[in-house]
CSV table of C-alpha atoms in Angstrom, one decimal:
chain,number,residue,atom,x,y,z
I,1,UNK,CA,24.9,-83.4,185.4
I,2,UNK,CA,25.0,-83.7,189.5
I,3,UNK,CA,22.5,-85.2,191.1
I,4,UNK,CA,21.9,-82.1,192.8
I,5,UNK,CA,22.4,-79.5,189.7
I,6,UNK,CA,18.8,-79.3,189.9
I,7,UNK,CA,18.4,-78.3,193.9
I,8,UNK,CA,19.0,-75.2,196.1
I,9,UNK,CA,21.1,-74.5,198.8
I,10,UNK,CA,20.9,-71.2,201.5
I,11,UNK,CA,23.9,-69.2,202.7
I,12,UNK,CA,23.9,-66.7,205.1
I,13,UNK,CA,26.1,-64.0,204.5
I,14,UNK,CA,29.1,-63.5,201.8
I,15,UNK,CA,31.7,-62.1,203.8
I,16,UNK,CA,35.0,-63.7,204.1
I,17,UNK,CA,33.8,-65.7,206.6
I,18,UNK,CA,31.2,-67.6,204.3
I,19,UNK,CA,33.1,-68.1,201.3
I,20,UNK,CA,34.5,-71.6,202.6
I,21,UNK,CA,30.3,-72.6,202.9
I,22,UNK,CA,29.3,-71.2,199.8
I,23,UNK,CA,32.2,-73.1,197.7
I,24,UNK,CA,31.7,-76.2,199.9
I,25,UNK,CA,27.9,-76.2,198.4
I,26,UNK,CA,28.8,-75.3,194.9
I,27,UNK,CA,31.2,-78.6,195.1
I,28,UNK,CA,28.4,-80.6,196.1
I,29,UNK,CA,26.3,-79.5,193.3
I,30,UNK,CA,24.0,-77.1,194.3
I,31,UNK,CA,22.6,-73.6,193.1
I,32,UNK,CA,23.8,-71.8,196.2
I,33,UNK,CA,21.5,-68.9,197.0
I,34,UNK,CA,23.4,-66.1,199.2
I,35,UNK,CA,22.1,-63.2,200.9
I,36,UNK,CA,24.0,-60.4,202.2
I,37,UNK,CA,23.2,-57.0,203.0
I,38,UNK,CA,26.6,-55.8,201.5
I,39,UNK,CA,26.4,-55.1,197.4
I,40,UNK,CA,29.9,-56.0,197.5
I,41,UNK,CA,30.6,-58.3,200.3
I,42,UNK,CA,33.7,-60.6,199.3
I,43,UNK,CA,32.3,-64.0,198.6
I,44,UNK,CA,29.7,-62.8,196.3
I,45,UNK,CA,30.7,-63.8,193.1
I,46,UNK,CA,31.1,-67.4,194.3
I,47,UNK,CA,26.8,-67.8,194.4
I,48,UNK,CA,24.4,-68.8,191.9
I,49,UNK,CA,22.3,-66.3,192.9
I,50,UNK,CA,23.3,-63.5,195.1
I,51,UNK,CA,20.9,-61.2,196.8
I,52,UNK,CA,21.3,-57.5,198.7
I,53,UNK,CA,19.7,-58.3,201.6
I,54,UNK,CA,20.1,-58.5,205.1
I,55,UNK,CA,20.8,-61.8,206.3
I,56,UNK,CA,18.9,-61.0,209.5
I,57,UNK,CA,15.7,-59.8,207.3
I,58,UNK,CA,13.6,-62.9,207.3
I,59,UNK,CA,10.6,-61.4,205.6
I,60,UNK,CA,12.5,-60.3,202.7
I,61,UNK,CA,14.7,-63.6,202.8
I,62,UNK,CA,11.3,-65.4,202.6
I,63,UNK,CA,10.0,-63.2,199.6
I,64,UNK,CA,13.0,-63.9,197.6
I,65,UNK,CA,13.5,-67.3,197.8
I,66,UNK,CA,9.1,-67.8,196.9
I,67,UNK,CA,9.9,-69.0,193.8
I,68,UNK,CA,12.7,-71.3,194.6
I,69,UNK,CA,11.3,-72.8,197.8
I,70,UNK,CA,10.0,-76.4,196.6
I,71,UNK,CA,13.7,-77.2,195.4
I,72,UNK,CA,15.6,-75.5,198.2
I,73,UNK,CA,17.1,-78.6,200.7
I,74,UNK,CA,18.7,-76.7,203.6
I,75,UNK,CA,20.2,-73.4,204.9
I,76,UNK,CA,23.3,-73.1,206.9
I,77,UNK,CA,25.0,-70.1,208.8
I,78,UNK,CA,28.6,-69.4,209.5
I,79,UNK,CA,30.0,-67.0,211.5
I,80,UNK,CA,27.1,-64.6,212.2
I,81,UNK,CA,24.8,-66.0,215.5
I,82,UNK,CA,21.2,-65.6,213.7
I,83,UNK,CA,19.9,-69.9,214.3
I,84,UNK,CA,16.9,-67.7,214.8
I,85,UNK,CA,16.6,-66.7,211.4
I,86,UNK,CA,18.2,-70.2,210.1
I,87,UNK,CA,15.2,-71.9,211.9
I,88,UNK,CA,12.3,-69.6,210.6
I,89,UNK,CA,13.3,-70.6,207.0
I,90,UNK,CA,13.6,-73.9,207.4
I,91,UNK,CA,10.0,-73.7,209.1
I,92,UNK,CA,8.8,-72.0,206.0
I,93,UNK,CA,10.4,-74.3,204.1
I,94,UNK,CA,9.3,-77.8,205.7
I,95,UNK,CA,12.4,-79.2,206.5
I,96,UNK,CA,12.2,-80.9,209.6
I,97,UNK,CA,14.7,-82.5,212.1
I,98,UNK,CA,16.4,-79.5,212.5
I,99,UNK,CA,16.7,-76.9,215.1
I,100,UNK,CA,13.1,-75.9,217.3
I,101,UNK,CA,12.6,-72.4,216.8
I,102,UNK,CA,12.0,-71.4,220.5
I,103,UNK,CA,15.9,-73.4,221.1
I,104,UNK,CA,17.3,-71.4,218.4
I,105,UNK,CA,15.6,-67.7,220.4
I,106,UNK,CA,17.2,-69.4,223.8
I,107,UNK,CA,20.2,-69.5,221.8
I,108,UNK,CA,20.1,-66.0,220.5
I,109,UNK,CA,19.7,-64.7,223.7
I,110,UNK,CA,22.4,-64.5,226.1
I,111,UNK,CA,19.9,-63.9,229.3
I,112,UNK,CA,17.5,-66.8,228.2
I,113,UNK,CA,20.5,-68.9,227.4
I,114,UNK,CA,22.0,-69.0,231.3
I,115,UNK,CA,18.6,-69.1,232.8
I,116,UNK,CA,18.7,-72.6,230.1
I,117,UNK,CA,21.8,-73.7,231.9
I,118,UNK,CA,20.5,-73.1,234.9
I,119,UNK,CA,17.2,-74.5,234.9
I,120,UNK,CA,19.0,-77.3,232.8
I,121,UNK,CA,22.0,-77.7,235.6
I,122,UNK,CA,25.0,-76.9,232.8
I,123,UNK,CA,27.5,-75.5,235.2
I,124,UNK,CA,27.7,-71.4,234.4
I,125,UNK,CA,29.5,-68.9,235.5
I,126,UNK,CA,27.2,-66.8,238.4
I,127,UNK,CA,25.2,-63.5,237.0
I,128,UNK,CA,24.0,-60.5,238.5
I,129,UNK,CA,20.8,-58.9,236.5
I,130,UNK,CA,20.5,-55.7,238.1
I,131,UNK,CA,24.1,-55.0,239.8
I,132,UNK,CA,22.6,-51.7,241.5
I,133,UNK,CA,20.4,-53.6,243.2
I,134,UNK,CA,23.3,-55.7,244.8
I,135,UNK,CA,25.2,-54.4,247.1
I,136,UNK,CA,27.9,-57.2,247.6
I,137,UNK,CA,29.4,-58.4,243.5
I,138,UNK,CA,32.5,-60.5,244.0
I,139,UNK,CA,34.7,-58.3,241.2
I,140,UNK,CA,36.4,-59.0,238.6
I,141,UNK,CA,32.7,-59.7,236.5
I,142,UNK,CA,32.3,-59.5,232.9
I,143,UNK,CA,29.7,-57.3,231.1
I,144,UNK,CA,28.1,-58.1,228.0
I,145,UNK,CA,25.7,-57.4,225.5
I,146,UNK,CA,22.8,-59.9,225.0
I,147,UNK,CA,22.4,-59.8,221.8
I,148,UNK,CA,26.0,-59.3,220.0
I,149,UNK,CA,29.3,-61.9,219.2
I,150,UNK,CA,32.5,-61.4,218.4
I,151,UNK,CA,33.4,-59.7,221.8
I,152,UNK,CA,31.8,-56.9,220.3
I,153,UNK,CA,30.8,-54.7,223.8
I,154,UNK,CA,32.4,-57.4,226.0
I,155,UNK,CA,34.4,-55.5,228.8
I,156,UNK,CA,36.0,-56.5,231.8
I,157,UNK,CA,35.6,-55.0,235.4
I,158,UNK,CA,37.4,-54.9,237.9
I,159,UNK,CA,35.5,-52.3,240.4
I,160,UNK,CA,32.4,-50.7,240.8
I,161,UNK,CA,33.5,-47.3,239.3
I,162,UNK,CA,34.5,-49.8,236.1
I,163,UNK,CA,31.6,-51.7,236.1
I,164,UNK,CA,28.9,-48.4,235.7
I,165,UNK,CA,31.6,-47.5,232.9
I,166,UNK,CA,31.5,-50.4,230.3
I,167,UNK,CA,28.0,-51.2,231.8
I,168,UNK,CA,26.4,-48.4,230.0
I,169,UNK,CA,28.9,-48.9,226.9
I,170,UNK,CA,27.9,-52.3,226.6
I,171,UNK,CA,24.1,-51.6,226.6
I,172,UNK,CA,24.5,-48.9,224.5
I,173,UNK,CA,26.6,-51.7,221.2
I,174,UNK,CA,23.4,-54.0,222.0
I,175,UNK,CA,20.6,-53.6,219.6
I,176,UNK,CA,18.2,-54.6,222.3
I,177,UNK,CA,20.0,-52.2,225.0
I,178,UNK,CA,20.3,-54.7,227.4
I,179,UNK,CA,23.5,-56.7,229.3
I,180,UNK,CA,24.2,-59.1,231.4
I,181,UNK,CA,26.9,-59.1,234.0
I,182,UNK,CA,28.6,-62.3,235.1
I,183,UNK,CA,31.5,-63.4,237.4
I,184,UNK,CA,34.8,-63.6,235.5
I,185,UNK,CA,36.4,-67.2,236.1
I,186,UNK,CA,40.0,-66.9,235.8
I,187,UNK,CA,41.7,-70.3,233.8
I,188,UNK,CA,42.1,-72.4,230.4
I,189,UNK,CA,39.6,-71.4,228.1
I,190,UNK,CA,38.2,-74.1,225.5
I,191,UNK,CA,36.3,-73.2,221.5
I,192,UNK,CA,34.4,-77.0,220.9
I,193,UNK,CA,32.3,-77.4,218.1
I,194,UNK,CA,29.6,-80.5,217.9
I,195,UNK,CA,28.1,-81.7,214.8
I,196,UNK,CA,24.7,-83.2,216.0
I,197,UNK,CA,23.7,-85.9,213.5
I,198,UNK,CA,20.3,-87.8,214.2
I,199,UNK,CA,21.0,-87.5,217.5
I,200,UNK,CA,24.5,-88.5,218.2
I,201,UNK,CA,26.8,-85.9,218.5
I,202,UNK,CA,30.6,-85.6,217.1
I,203,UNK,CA,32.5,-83.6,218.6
I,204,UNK,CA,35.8,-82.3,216.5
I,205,UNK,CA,36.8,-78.8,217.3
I,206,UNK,CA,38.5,-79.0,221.0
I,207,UNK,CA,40.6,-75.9,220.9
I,208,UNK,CA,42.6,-74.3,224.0
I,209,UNK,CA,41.8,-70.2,223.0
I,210,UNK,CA,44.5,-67.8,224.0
I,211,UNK,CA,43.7,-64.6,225.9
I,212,UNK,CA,47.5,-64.1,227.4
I,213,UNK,CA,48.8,-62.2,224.0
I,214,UNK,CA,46.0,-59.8,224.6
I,215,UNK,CA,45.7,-58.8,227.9
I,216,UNK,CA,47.0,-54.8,227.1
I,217,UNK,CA,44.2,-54.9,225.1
I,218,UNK,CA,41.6,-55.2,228.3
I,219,UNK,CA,39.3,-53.9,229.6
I,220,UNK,CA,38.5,-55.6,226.1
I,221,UNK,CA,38.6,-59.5,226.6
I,222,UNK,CA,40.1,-60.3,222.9
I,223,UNK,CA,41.1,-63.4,221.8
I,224,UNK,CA,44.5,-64.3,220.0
I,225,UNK,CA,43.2,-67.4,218.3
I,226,UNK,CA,44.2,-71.2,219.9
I,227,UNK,CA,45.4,-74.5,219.4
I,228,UNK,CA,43.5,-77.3,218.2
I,229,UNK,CA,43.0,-79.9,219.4
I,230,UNK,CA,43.8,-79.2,223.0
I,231,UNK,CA,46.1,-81.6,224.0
I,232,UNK,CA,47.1,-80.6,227.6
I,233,UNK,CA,42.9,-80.6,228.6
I,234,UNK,CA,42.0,-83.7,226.5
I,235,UNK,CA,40.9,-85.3,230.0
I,236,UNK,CA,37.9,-82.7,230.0
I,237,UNK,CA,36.7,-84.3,226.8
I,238,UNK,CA,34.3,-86.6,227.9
I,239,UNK,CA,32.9,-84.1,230.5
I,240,UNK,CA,32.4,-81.3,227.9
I,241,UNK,CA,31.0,-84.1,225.8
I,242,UNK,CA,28.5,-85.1,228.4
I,243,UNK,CA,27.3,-81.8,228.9
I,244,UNK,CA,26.4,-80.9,225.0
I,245,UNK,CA,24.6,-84.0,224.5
I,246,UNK,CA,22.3,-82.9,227.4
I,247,UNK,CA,22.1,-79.4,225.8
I,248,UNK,CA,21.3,-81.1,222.3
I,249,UNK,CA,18.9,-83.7,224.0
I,250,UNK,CA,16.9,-80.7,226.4
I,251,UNK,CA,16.9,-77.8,222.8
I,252,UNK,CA,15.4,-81.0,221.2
I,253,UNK,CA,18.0,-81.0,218.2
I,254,UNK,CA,18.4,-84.1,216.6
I,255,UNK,CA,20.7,-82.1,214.0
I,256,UNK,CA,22.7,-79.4,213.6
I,257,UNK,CA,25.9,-77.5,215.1
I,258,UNK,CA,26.6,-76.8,218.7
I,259,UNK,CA,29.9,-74.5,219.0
I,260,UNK,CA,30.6,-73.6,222.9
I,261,UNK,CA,33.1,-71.3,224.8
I,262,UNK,CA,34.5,-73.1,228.3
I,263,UNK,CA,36.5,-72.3,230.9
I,264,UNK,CA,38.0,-74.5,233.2
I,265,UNK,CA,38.0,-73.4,237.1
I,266,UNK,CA,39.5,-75.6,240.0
I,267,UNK,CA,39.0,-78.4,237.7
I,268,UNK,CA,35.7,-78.0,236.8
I,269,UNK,CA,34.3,-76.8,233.3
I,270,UNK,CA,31.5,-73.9,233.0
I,271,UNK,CA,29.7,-73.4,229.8
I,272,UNK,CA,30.1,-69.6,229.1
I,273,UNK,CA,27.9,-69.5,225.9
I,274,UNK,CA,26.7,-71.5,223.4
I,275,UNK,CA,26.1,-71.0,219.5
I,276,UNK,CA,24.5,-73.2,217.0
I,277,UNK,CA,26.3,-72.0,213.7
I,278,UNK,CA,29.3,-73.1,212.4
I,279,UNK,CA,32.2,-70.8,213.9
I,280,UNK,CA,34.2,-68.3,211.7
I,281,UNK,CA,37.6,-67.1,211.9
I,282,UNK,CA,39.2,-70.4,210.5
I,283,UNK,CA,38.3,-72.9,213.3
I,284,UNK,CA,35.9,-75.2,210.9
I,285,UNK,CA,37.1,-74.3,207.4
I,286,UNK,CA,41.1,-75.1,208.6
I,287,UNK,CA,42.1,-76.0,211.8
I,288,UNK,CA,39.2,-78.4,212.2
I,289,UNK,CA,39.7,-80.4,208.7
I,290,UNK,CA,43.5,-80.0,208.8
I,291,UNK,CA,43.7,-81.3,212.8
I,292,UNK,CA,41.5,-84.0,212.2
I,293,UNK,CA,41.0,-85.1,208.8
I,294,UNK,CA,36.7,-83.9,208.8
I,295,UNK,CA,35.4,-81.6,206.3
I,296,UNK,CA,33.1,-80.3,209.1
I,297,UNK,CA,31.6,-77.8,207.0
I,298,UNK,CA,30.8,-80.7,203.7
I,299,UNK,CA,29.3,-82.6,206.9
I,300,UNK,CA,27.1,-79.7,208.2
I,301,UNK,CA,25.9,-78.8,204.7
I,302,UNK,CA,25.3,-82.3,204.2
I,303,UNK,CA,23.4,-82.5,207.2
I,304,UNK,CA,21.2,-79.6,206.6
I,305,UNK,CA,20.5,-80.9,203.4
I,306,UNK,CA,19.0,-84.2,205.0
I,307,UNK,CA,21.7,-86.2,202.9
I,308,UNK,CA,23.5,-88.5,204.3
I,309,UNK,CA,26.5,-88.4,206.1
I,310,UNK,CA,28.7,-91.1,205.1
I,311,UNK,CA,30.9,-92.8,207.9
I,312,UNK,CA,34.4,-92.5,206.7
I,313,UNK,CA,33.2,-88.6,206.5
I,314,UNK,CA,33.2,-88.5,210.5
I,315,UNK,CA,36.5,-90.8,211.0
I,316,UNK,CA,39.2,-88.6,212.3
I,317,UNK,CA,43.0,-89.6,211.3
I,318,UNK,CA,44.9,-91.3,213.7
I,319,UNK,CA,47.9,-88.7,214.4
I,320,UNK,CA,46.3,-85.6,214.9
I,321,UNK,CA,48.1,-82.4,213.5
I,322,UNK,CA,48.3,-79.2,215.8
I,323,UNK,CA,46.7,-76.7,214.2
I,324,UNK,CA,47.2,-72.6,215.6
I,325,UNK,CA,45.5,-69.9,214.3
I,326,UNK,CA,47.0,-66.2,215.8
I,327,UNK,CA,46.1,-62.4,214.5
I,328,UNK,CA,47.5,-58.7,214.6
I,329,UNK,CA,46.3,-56.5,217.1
I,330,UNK,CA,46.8,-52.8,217.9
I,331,UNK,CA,45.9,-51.0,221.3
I,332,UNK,CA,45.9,-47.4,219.0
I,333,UNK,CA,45.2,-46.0,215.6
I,334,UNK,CA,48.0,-46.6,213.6
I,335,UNK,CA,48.5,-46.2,209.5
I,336,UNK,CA,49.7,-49.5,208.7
I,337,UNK,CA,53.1,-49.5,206.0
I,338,UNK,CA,53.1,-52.5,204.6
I,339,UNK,CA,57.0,-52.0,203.7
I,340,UNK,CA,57.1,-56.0,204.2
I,341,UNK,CA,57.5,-58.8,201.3
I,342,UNK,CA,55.2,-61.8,202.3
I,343,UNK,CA,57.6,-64.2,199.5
I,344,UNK,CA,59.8,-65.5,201.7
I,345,UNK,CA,57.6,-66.8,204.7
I,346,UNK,CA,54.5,-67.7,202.0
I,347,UNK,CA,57.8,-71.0,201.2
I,348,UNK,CA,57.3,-72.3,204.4
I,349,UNK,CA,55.3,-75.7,203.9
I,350,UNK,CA,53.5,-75.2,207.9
I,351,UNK,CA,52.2,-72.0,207.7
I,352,UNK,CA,48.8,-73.2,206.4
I,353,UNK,CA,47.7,-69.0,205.8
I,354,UNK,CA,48.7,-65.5,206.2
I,355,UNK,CA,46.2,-62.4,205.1
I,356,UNK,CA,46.3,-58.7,206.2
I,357,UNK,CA,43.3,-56.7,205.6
I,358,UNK,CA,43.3,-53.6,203.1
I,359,UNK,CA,43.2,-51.1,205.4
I,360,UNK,CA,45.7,-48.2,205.2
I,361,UNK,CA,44.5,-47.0,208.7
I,362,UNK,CA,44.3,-49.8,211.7
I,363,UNK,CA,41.8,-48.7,214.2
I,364,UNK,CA,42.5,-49.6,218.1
I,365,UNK,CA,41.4,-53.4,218.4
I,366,UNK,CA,38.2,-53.4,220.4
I,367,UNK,CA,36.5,-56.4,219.0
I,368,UNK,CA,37.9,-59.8,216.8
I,369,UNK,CA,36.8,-57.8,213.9
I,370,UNK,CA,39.1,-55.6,214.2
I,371,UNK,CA,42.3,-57.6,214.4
I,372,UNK,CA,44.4,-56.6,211.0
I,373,UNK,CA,46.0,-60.1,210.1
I,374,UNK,CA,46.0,-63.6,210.8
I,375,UNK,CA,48.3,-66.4,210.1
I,376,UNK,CA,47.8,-70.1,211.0
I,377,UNK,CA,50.8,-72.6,211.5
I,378,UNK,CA,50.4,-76.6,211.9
I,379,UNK,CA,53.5,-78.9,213.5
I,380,UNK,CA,53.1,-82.4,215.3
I,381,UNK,CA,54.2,-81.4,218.4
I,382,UNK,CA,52.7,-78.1,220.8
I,383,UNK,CA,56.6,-77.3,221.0
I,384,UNK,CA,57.4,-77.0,217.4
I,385,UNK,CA,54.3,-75.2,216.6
I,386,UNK,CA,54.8,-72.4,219.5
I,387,UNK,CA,58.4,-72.0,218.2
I,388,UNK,CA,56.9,-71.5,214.6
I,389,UNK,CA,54.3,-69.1,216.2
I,390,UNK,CA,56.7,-66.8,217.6
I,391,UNK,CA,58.8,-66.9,214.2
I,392,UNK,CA,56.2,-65.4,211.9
I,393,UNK,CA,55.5,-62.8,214.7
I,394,UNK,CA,59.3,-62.1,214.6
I,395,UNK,CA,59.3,-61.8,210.6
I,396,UNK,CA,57.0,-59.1,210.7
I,397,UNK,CA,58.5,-56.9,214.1
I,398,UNK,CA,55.2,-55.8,214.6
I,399,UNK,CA,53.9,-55.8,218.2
I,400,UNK,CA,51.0,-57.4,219.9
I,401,UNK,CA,48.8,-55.6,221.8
């Protein structure tokens, strides 16, 4: 018997995104409990116990888990930005050292989350609350929902004729109804995710995201995946670093995840957002663990379970691989044929993954979720790896964007 057979473990969700966090739990021996509002969301077979329920429905969440609560040791999220909800349980549940809960609202809220920077001094790109009230907005500016992630209702403008446009479309995706509006800083782009362990902070996803694919896709701003680790902005490192320890140190966590979106401006970085989940979409279940040698999920379970993460668990490899995770996009409805064999290029030792989804009918991409494939590729050099990119693109003769 494990040591933990006997003990309970929360997930979040049991979409596709999840699976790699409820498997990563069963392995270290607990009784994963998953919640999900989806009867047959993909990953849930793979819990001990799964429940139809929304993951954002704390009081049911609470009422469910009564009877399990004195043996439950952590929850985690992946993929979905509710720390709110991940920091109410753990309140109810007494486990401490975690995130605050008025950090994890800060957090949830992309207006209270820049007035944090601000009051905080993380550099941030400039925003405009109430754009008809200004008569002077430096254009391009990016309009957003509050509330919502995966560039779901994120648009760019590029006049004021645009910006009344997607203004009103973006409040209208929010659930709150509300947007902000923000000056668009043109240049690299980083994803970084921080695993905050009793107060010291290890940062292992550093990856350079990649918006040029996808720019007949815009006014949507849709990313086409990156490359991790970053090697041509490795000298920002210890900046970037700086700056999320004084995030962690001022939200008052002393454990947990920070994952951030950065841009790089004239040399400078600005924190766009923050999120304290582990990040979906393959960044920490492959390109983190297979760029750097850490099982960042194992440690973030580990973590939220107050175990203890063991040293040689947070020691990266000495030769990092590059790691590149791309998708399929369409800028129109199109029925997909899937006239294609995926035999040949499944041989090929670097390409880590390749799905399609199970649509017949691909809807026009306005959001990551509804990019229609995804493949991931790994060399030991940026060249070689861009070169291996642009080959499974080619084997498949569809078109980006």
């Amino acid at each position: 018997m494990h040591i933990l057979d006997k003990n309970y473990f929360i997930v979040l969700g049991a979409s596709i995104d999840q699976k790699i966090s409820i498997l990563t739990a069963n392995r270290l021996g607990f009784k994963t409990l998953v919640f999900d509002k989806n009867p047959y969301a993909e990953a849930r077979n793979y819990a001990y116990k799964f429940f139809v329920c929304s993951s954002t429905d704390f009081s049911k969440i609470k009422e469910k888990i009564k009877k399990y609560s004195k043996k439950i040791k952590g929850v985690i999220a992946q993929g979905s930005d509710i720390p709110e909800i991940v920091s109410r349980i753990e309140n109810y549940l007494k486990i401490k050292n975690r995130v605050p809960i008025k950090s994890a609202k800060i957090c949830s809220n992309k207006k209270l989350m820049k007035e944090f920077f601000k009051e905080n001094k993380i550099p941030t790109p400039n925003q405009y609350y109430n754009y008809k009230k200004i008569k002077k907005i430096k254009f391009p500016v990016v309009v957003k929902p509050i509330d919502m992630s995966g560039a779901k209702g994120v648009f760019i403008c590029k006049n004021k004729t645009e910006l009344n446009k997607f203004s009103k479309i973006s409040k209208n995706i929010s659930n709150k109804k509300k947007i902000i509006i923000e000056k668009f800083y043109d240049g690299p782009q980083l994803s970084t995710e921080t695993i905050i362990i009793n107060n010291k902070s290890f940062t292992y996803g550093f990856a350079e995201r990649n918006y040029k694919d996808t720019l007949s896709l815009q006014p949507n701003i849709i990313e086409n995946g990156g490359i991790q680790p970053a090697k041509n902005l490795t000298k920002y490192k210890p900046l970037v670093n700086k700056y999320i320890k004084k995030i962690a140190k001022n939200l008052n966590i002393k454990n947990g995840i920070i994952k951030s979106d950065i841009v790089i401006k004239e040399k400078k970085i600005y924190f766009i957002e923050i999120a304290l989940r582990l990040s979906g979409g393959d960044f920490s279940e492959t390109l983190i663990p297979k760029s750097t040698g850490v099982d960042i999920i194992k440690c973030a379970i580990k973590n939220a379970a107050s175990l203890k993460v063991e040293n040689w668990e947070l020691q990266e490899t000495k030769e990092p691989l590059y790691v590149a995770n791309r998708y399929f996009f369409s800028n129109k409805v199109i029925n997909f044929n899937r006239q294609f064999s995926l035999k040949k290029i499944k041989n090929y030792k670097w390409l880590e993954k390749i799905k399609f989804n199970k649509n017949k009918k691909i809807t026009k991409t306005n959001s990551h979720k509804d990019r229609f494939g995804v493949f991931i590729v790994s060399a030991k050099s940026i060249s070689l790896l861009n070169k291996r990119i642009k080959r499974v693109y080619n084997y498949f003769k569809f078109n980006i964007g």
